[in-house]
Every structure is written in structure tokens, then in C-alpha cells.
PDB file of C-alpha atoms in Angstrom:
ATOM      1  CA  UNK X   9     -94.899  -2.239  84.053  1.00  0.00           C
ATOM      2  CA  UNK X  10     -94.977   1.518  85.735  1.00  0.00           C
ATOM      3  CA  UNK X  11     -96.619   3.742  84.066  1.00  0.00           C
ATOM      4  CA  UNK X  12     -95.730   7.115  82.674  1.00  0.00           C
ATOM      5  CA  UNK X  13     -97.123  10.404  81.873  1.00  0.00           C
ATOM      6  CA  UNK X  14     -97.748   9.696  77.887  1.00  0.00           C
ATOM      7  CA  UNK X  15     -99.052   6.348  78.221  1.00  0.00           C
ATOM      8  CA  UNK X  16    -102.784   8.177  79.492  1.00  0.00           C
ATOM      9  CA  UNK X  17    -104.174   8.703  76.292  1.00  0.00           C
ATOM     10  CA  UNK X  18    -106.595  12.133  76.313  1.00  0.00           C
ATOM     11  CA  UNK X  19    -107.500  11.807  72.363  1.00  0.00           C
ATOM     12  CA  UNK X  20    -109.526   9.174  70.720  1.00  0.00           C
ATOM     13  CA  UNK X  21    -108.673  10.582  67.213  1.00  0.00           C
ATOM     14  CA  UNK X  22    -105.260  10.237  68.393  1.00  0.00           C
ATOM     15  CA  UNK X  23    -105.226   7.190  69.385  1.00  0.00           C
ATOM     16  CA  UNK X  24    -106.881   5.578  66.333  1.00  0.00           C
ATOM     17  CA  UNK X  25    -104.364   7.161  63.792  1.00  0.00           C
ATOM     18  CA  UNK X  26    -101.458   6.267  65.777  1.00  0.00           C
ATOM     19  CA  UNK X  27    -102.396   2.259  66.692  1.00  0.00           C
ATOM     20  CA  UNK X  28    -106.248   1.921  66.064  1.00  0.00           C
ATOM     21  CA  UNK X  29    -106.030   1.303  62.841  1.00  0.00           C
ATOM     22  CA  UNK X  30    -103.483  -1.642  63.381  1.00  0.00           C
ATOM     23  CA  UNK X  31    -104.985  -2.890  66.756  1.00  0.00           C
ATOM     24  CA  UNK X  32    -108.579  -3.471  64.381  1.00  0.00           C
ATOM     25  CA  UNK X  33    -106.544  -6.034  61.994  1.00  0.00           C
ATOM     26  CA  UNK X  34    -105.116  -7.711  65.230  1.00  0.00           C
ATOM     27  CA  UNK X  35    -108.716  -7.961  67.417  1.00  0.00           C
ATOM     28  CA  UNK X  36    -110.372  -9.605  63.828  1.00  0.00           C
ATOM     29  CA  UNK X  37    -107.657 -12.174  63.956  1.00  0.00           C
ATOM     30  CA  UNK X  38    -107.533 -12.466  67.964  1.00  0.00           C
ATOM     31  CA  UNK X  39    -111.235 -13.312  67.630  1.00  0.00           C
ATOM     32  CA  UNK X  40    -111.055 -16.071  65.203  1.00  0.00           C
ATOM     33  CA  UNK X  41    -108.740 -17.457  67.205  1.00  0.00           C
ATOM     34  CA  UNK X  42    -110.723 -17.089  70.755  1.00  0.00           C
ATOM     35  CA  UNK X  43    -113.731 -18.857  68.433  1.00  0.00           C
ATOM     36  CA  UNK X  44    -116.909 -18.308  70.690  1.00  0.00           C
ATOM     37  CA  UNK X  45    -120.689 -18.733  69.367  1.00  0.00           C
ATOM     38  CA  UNK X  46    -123.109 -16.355  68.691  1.00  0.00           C
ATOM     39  CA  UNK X  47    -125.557 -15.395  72.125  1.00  0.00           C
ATOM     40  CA  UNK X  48    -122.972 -14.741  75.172  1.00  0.00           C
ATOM     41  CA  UNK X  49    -122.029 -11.535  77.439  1.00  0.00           C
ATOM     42  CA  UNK X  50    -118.896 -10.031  76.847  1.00  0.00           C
ATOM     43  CA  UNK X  51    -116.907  -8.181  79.001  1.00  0.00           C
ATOM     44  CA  UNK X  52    -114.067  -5.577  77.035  1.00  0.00           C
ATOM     45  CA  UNK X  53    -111.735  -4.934  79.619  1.00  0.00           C
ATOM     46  CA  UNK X  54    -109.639  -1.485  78.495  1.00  0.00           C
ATOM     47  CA  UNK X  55    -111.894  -1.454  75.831  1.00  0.00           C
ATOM     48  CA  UNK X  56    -110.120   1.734  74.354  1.00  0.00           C
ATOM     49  CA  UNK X  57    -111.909   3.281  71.283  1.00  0.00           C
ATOM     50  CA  UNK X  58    -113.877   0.088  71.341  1.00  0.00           C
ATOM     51  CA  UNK X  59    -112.223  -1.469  68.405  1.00  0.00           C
ATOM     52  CA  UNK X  60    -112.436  -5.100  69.877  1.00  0.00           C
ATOM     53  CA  UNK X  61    -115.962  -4.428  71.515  1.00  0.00           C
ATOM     54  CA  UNK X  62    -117.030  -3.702  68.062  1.00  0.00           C
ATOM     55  CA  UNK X  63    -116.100  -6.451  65.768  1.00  0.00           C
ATOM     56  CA  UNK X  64    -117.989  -9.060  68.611  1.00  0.00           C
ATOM     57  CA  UNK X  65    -120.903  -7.624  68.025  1.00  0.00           C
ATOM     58  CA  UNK X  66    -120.424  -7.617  64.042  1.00  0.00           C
ATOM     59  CA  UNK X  67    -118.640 -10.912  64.399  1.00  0.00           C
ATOM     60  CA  UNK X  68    -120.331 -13.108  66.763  1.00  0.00           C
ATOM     61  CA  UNK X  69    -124.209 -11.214  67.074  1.00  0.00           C
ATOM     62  CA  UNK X  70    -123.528 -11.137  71.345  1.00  0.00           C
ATOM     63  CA  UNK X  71    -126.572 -11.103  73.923  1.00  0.00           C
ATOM     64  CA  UNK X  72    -124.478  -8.132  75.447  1.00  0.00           C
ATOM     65  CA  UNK X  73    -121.214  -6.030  75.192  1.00  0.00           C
ATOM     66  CA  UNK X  74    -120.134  -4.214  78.281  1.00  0.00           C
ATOM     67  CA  UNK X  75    -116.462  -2.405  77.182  1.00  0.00           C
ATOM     68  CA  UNK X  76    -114.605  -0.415  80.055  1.00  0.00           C
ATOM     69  CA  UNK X  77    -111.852   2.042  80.430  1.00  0.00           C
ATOM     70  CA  UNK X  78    -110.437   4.698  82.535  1.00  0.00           C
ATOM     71  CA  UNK X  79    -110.214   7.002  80.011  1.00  0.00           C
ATOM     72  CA  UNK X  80    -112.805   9.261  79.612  1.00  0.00           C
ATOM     73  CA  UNK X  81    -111.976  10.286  76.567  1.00  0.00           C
ATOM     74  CA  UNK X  82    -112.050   6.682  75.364  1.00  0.00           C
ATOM     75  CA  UNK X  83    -115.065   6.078  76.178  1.00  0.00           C
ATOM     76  CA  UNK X  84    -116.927   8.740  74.699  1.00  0.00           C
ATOM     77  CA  UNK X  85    -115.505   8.026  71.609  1.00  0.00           C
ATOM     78  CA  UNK X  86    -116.224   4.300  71.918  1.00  0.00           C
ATOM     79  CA  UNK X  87    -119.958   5.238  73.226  1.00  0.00           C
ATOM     80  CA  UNK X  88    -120.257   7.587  69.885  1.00  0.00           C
ATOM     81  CA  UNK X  89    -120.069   4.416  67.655  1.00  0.00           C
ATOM     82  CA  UNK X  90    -123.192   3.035  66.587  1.00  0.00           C
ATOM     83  CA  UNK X  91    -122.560  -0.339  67.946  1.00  0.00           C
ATOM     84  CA  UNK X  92    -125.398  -2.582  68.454  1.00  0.00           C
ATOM     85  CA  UNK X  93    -125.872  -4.437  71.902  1.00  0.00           C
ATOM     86  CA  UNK X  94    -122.935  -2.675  73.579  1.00  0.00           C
ATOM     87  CA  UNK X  95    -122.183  -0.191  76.580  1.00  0.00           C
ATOM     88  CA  UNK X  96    -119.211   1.490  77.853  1.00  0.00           C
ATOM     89  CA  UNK X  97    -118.447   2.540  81.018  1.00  0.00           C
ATOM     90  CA  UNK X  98    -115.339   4.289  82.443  1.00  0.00           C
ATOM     91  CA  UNK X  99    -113.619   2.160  85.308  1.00  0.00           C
ATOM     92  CA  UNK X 100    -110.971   0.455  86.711  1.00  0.00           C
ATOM     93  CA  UNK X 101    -109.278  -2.717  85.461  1.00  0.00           C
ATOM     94  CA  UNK X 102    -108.089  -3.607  88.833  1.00  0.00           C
ATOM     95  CA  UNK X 103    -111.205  -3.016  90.461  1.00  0.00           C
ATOM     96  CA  UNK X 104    -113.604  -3.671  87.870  1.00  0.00           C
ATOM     97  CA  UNK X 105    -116.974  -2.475  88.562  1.00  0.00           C
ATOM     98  CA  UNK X 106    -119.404  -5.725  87.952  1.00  0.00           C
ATOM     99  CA  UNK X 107    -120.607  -8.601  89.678  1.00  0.00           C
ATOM    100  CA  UNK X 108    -119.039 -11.959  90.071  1.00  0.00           C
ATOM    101  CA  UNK X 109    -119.842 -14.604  87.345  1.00  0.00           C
ATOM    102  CA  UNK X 110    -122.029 -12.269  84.804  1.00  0.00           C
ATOM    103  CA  UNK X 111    -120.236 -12.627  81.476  1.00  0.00           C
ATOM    104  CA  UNK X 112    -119.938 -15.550  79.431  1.00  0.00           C
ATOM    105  CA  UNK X 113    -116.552 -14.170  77.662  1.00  0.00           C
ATOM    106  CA  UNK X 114    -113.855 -11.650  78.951  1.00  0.00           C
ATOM    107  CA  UNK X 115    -111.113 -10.216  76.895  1.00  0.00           C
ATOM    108  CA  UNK X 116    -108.420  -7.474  77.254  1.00  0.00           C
ATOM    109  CA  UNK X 117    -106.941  -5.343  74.542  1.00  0.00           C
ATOM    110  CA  UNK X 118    -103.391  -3.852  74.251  1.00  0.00           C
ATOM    111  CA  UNK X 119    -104.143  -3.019  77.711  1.00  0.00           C
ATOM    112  CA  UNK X 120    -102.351  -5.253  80.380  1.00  0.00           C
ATOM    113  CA  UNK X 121     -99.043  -3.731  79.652  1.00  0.00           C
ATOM    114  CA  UNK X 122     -99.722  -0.657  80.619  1.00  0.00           C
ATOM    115  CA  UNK X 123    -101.154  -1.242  84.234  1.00  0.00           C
ATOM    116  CA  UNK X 124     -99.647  -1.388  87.182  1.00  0.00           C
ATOM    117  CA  UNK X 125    -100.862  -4.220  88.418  1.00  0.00           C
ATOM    118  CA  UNK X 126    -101.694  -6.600  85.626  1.00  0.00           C
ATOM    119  CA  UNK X 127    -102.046  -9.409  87.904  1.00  0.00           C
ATOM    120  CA  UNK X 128    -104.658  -8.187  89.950  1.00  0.00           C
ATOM    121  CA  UNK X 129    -106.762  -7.209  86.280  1.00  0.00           C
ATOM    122  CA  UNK X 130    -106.131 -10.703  84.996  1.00  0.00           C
ATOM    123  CA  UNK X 131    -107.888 -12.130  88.364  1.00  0.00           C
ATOM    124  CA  UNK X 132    -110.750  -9.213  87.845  1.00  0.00           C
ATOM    125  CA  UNK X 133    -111.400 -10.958  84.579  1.00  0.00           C
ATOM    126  CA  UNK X 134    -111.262 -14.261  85.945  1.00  0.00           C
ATOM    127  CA  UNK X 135    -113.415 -13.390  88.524  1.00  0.00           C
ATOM    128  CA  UNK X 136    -116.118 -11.442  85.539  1.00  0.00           C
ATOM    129  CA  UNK X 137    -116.815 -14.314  84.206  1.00  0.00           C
ATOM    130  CA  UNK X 138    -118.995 -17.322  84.821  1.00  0.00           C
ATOM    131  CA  UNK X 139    -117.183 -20.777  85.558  1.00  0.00           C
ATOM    132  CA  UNK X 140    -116.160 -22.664  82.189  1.00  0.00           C
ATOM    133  CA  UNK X 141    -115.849 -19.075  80.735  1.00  0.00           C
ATOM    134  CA  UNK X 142    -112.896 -18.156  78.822  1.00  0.00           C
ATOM    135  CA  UNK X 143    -110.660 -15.291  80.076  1.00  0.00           C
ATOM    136  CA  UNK X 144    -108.259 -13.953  77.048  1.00  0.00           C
ATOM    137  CA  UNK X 145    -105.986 -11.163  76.045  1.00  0.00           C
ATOM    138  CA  UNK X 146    -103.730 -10.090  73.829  1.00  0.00           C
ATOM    139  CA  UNK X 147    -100.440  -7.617  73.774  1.00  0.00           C
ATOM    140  CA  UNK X 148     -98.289  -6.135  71.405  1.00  0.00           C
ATOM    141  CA  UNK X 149     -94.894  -8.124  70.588  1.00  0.00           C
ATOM    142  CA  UNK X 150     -93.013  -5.106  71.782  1.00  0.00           C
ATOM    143  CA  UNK X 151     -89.418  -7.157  72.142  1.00  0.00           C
ATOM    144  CA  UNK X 152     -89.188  -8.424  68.420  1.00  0.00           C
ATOM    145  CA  UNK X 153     -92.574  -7.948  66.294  1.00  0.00           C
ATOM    146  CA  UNK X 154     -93.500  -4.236  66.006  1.00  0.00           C
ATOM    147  CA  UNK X 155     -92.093  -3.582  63.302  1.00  0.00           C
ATOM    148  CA  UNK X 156     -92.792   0.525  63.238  1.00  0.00           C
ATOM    149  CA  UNK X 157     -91.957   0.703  66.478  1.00  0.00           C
ATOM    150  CA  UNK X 158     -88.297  -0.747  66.746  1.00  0.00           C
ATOM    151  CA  UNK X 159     -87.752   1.062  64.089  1.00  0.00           C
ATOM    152  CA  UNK X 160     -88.627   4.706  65.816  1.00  0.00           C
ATOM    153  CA  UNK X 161     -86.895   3.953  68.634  1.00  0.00           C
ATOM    154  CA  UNK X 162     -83.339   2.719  66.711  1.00  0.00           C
ATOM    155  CA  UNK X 163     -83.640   5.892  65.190  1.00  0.00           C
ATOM    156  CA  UNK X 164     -84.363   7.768  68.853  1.00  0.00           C
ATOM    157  CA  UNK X 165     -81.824   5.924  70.472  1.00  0.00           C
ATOM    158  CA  UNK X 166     -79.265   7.152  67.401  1.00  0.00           C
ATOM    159  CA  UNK X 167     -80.153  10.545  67.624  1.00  0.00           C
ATOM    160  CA  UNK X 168     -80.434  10.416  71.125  1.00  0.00           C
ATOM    161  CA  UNK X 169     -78.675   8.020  73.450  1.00  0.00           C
ATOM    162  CA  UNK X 170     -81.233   8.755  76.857  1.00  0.00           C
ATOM    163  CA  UNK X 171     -84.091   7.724  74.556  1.00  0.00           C
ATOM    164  CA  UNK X 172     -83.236   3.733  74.698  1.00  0.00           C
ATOM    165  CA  UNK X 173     -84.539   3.834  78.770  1.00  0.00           C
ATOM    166  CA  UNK X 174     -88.378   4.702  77.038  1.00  0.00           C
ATOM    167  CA  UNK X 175     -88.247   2.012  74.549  1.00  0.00           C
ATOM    168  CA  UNK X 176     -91.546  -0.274  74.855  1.00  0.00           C
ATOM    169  CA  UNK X 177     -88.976  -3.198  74.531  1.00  0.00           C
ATOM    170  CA  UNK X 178     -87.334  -2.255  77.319  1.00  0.00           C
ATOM    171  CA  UNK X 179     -90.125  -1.056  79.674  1.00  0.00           C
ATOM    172  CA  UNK X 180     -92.810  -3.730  78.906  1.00  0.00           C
ATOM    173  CA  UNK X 181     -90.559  -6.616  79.081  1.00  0.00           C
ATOM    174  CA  UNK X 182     -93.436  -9.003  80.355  1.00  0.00           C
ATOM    175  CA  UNK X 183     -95.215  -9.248  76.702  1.00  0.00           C
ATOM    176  CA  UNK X 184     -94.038 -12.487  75.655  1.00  0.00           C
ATOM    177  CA  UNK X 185     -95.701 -15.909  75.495  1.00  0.00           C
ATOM    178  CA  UNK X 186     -93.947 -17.153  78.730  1.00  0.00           C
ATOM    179  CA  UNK X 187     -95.425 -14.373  81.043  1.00  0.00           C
ATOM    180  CA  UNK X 188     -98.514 -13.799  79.540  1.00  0.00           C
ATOM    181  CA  UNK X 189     -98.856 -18.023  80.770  1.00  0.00           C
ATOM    182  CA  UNK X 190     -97.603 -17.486  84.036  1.00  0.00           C
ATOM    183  CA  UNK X 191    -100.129 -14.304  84.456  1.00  0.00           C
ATOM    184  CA  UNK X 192    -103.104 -16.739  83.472  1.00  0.00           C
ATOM    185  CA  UNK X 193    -101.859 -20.083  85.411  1.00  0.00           C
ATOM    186  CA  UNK X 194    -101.224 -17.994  88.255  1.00  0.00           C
ATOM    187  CA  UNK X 195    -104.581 -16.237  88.674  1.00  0.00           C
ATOM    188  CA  UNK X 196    -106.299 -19.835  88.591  1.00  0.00           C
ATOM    189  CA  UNK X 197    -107.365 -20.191  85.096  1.00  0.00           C
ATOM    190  CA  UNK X 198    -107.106 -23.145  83.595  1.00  0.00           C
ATOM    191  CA  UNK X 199    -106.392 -25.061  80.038  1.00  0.00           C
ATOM    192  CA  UNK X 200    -103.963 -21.641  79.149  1.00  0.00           C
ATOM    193  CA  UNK X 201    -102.812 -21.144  75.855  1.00  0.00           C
ATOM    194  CA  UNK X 202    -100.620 -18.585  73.514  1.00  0.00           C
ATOM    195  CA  UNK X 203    -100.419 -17.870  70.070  1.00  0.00           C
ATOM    196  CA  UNK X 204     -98.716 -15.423  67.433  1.00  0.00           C
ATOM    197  CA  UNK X 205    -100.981 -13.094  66.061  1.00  0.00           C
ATOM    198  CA  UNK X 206     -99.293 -11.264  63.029  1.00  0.00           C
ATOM    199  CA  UNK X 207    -100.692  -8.120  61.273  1.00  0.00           C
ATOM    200  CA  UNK X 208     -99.780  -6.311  57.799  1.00  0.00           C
ATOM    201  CA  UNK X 209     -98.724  -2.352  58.949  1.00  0.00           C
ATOM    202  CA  UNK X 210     -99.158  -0.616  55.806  1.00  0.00           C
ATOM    203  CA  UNK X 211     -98.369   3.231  55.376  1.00  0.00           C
ATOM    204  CA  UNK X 212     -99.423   5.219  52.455  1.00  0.00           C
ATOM    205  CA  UNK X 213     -95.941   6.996  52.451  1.00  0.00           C
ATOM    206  CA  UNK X 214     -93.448   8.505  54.513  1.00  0.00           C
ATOM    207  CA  UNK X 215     -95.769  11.259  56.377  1.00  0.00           C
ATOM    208  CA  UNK X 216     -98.396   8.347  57.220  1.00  0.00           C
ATOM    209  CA  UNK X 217     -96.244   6.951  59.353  1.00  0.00           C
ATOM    210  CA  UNK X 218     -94.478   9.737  61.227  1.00  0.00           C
ATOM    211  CA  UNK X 219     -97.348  12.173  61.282  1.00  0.00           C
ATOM    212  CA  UNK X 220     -99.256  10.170  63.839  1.00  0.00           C
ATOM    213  CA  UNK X 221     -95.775  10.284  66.289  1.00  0.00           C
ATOM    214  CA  UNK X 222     -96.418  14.279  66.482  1.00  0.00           C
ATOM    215  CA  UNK X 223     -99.724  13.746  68.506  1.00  0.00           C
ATOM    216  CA  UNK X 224     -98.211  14.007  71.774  1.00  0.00           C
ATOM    217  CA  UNK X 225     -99.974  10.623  73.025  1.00  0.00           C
ATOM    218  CA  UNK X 226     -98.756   7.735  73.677  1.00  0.00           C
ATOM    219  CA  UNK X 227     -95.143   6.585  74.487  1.00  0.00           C
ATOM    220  CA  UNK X 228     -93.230   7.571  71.240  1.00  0.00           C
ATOM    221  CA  UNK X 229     -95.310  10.386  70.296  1.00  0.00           C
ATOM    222  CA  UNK X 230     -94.945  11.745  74.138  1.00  0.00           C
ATOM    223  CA  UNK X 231     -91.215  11.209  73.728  1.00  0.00           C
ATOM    224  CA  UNK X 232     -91.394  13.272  70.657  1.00  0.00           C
ATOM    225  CA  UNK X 233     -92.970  16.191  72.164  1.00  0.00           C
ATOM    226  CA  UNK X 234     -90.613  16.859  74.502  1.00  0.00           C
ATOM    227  CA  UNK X 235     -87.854  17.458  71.595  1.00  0.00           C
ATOM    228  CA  UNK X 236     -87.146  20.794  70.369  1.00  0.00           C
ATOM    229  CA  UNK X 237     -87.837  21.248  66.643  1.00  0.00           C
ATOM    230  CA  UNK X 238     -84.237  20.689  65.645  1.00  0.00           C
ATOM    231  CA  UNK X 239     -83.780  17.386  67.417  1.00  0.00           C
ATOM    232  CA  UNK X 240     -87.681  16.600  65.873  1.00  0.00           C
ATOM    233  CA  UNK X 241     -86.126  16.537  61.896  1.00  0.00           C
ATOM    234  CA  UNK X 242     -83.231  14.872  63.046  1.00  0.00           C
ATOM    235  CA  UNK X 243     -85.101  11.926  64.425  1.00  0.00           C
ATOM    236  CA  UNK X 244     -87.548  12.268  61.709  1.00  0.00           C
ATOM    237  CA  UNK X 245     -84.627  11.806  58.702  1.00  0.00           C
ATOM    238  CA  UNK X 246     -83.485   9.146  61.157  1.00  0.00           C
ATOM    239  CA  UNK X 247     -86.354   6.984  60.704  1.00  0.00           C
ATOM    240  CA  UNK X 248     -86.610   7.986  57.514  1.00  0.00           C
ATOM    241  CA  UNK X 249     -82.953   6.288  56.875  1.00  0.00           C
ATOM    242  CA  UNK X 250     -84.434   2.958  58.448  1.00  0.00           C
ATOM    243  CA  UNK X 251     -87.755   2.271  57.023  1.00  0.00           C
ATOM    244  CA  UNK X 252     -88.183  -0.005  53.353  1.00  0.00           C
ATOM    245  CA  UNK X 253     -89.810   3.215  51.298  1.00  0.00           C
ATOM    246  CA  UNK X 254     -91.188   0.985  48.302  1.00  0.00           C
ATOM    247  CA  UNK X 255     -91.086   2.971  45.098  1.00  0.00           C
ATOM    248  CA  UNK X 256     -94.605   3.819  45.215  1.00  0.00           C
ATOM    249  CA  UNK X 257     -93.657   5.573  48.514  1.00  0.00           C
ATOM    250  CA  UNK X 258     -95.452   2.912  50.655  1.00  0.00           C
ATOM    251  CA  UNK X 259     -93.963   1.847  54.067  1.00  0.00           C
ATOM    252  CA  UNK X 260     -95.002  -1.843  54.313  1.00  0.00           C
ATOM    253  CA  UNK X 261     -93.679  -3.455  57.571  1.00  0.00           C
ATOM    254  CA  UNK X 262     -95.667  -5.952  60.371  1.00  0.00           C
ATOM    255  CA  UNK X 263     -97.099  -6.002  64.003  1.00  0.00           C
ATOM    256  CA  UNK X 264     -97.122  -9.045  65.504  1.00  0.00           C
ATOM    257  CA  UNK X 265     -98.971  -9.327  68.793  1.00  0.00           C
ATOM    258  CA  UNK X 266     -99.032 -12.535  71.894  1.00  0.00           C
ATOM    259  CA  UNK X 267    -102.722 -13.708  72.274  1.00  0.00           C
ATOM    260  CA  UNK X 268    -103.359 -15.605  75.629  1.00  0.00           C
ATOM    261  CA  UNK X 269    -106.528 -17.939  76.950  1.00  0.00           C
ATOM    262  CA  UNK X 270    -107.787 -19.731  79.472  1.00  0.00           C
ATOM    263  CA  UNK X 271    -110.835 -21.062  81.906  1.00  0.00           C
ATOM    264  CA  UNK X 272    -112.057 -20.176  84.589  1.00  0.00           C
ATOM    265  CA  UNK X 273    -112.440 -23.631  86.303  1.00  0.00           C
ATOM    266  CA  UNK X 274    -115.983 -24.856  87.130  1.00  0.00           C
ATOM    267  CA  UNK X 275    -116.697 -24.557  90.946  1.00  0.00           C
ATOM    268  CA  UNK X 276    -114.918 -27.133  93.357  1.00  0.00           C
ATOM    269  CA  UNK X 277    -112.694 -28.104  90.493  1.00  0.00           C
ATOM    270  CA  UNK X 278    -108.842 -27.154  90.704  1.00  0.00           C
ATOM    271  CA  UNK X 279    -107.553 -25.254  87.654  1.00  0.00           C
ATOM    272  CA  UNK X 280    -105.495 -27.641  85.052  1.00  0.00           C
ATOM    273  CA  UNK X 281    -102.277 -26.008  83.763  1.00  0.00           C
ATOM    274  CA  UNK X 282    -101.970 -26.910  80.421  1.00  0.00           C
ATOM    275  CA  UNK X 283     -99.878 -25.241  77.779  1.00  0.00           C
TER     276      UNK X 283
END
């Protein structure tokens, strides 16, 4: 999962037009699935914009929020938001800067992929949380279920044979349900789970999808920027070619994200590994 130059995201306003709109619908369905009362901590780990930081607190009333990210940027944006009973501070998800055992729930959004070391972030969060606390996550489908996505890159890859190496399918291959279980089993949490979680992408038209790709964050938008305006329409009429433009104009496609959770196991108790 190395990183590269456009996955640092500089621009919160970016960012939401480009995938915070969609990654909203996913964290509202994550969160019904995670289930938790109304009362506990919460730890946000890559918190982002603080999409998923703020639908707990209008979701499931929290004691506390803390959301955290390495982007500056990020975290301005999320700290701008009037969002009751929640902080934001920048910092690593390797190295996570909180004691042992002080949150009652910690999740990860659209985040793991992108570290280096999502292993060591997945026992961070494990290691957040109190025993008998949940530890979940969730990634974009990048393989088969972004729908907006595949489609960009088909079109790259037609227009531009180098551009299949930079495809999110190819680079993030650990996104499915199988690795996402194996991160959580092997960082010692217990009762692990995965599920589907499937979101309508809607675009107004044509320009609401491929405007957001000229933002220059991001993996497809950075690939963009680096093509000289000719190469730019040709892509463009590329996608164009492989979208479903109903006759209203309206792009309708789906994301489809893998949700994973687990426990940490109470003290002196050895994790279970249930699937």
C-alpha cells in the first residue's frame, strides 16, 4: 500500500466534491451496521473532513468524539464544523497520540489503504480502546465496486496505456473482505466480521462527475494533472463514451465499500477468531 504524491490531500473543499459526498452515504450505513448506544468515547482514526466523526455525534448523542488526521488541512476543515462533543487533532495513525484503553469505540474511514503500514494502525486502534471495545473500519471496494472509478481509469488506461500501473485496483489490492479479516485477526481482535456496504453515486450530469477529477488531489485527479490539455479532452470524451448518461443527463452508478469489526478481548482472555 505505498503511498504516492497525490494521495496527500492539501484541500478540504477538494476532497468533499471529489469523494465526501459519497463517503457521507457510506459512514450512515457503516454506522448502522457497527450499532453502538448512545454515551461512549469515540476515537475517528483518519478522520478526514470529519464526515464519520460527525454523523456519531448526530447519530448516537456520544460522551466524546476525538477525530485525527495528518492532514492539516483536514483538520481545520473538520474543526470548522459545528459538531457537538467532538475534537480534532492532527496525528499519526501509526503512532496515535492517546492513551491506552480511553475510548469505548474506534473506527477508521477510507483511510487504511492509503498508509504504509496499515497493520501497525489497526493495532493503534486496538490498543485505543478499552477491552470488550469494538475496533472497525471500512474501505472502498476498489477491485470491483466503485463504480466511477473503474470507469475513469478504463478510459485512462485507453487513452493511455502507462495509466493502468496507478489504478486503485491495482495499487490497493488489500481492500477486500479476506484481508481486511486477516488485518483484524492478526492484530488480536477478536469475534471479526465483514460486510458489503453499497452506496447510490449519483451525478447531476456529465460535468458533475468529471469536474471534481480536475482538482489535482487525490489519485485520479493527480493523474489528471499531469496530462497536457490535449491528452485531458481525450480522456475526458473517453469517459464520457463509458458512463450510462440517462436522458435527463444524470450519471447514476454505485460505490460499494468492505466494512470490518472486531473486539478487543477482555484482559487475560485470548482473542476468538470468528468469521
Amino acid at each position: 500500500m505505498a503511498e504516492q504524491r497525490f494521495d496527500v490531500w492539501s484541500s478540504g473543499a477538494a476532497y468533499e466534491r471529489y469523494m465526501g459526498r459519497w463517503s457521507r452515504a457510506v459512514a450512515r450505513r457503516f454506522l448502522a451496521w457497527l450499532d453502538r448506544p448512545a454515551g461512549l468515547r469515540w476515537l475517528d482514526v483518519g478522520c478526514g473532513t470529519g464526515a464519520l466523526s460527525a454523523l456519531v455525534t448526530e447519530l448516537h448523542d456520544p460522551r466524546r468524539v476525538l477525530g485525527c488526521d495528518r492532514s492539516e488541512a483536514f483538520v481545520a476543515t473538520a474543526a470548522a464544523a459545528p459538531v457537538r462533543t467532538a475534537g480534532f487533532v492532527v496525528g499519526d495513525a501509526m503512532a496515535l497520540p492517546v492513551r491506552d484503553g480511553v475510548f469505548d469505540v474506534a473506527v477508521s474511514g477510507l483511510t487504511l489503504n492509503f498508509l504504509p503500514e496499515p497493520a501497525s494502525a489497526v493495532r493503534e486502534l486496538a490498543r485505543a480502546v478499552r477491552p470488550g471495545g469494538p475496533v472497525a473500519a471500512y474501505v472502498w471496494d476498489y477491485g470491483e465496486g466503485m463504480g466511477f472509478l473503474h470507469a475513469f481509469w478504463t478510459a485512462a488506461a485507453a487513452t493511455d496505456p502507462g495509466a493502468a500501473a496507478l489504478d486503485e485496483a491495482r495499487r490497493f489490492p488489500g481492500c477486500g473482505p479476506e484481508a481486511l479479516h486477516r488485518l483484524w485477526t492478526d492484530a488480536g481482535l477478536g469475534d471479526v466480521s465483514t460486510t458489503a456496504v453499497e452506496v447510490p453515486t449519483v451525478f447531476a450530469d456529465f460535468a458533475d462527475l468529471w469536474d471534481p477529477f480536475l482538482a489535482g488531489q487525490g489519485p485520479a485527479p493527480g493523474y489528471v494533472a499531469t496530462l497536457a490539455p490535449a491528452a485531458r479532452d481525450r480522456l475526458r470524451d473517453a469517459l464520457r463514451a463509458r458512463v450510462p448518461i440517462a436522458s435527463d443527463g444524470s450519471v447514476r452508478l454505485t460505490a460499494r465499500a468492505w466494512a470490518v469489526r472486531g473486539v478487543r478481548p477482555p484482559r487475560n482472555q485470548p482473542p476468538s477468531h470468528a468469521g
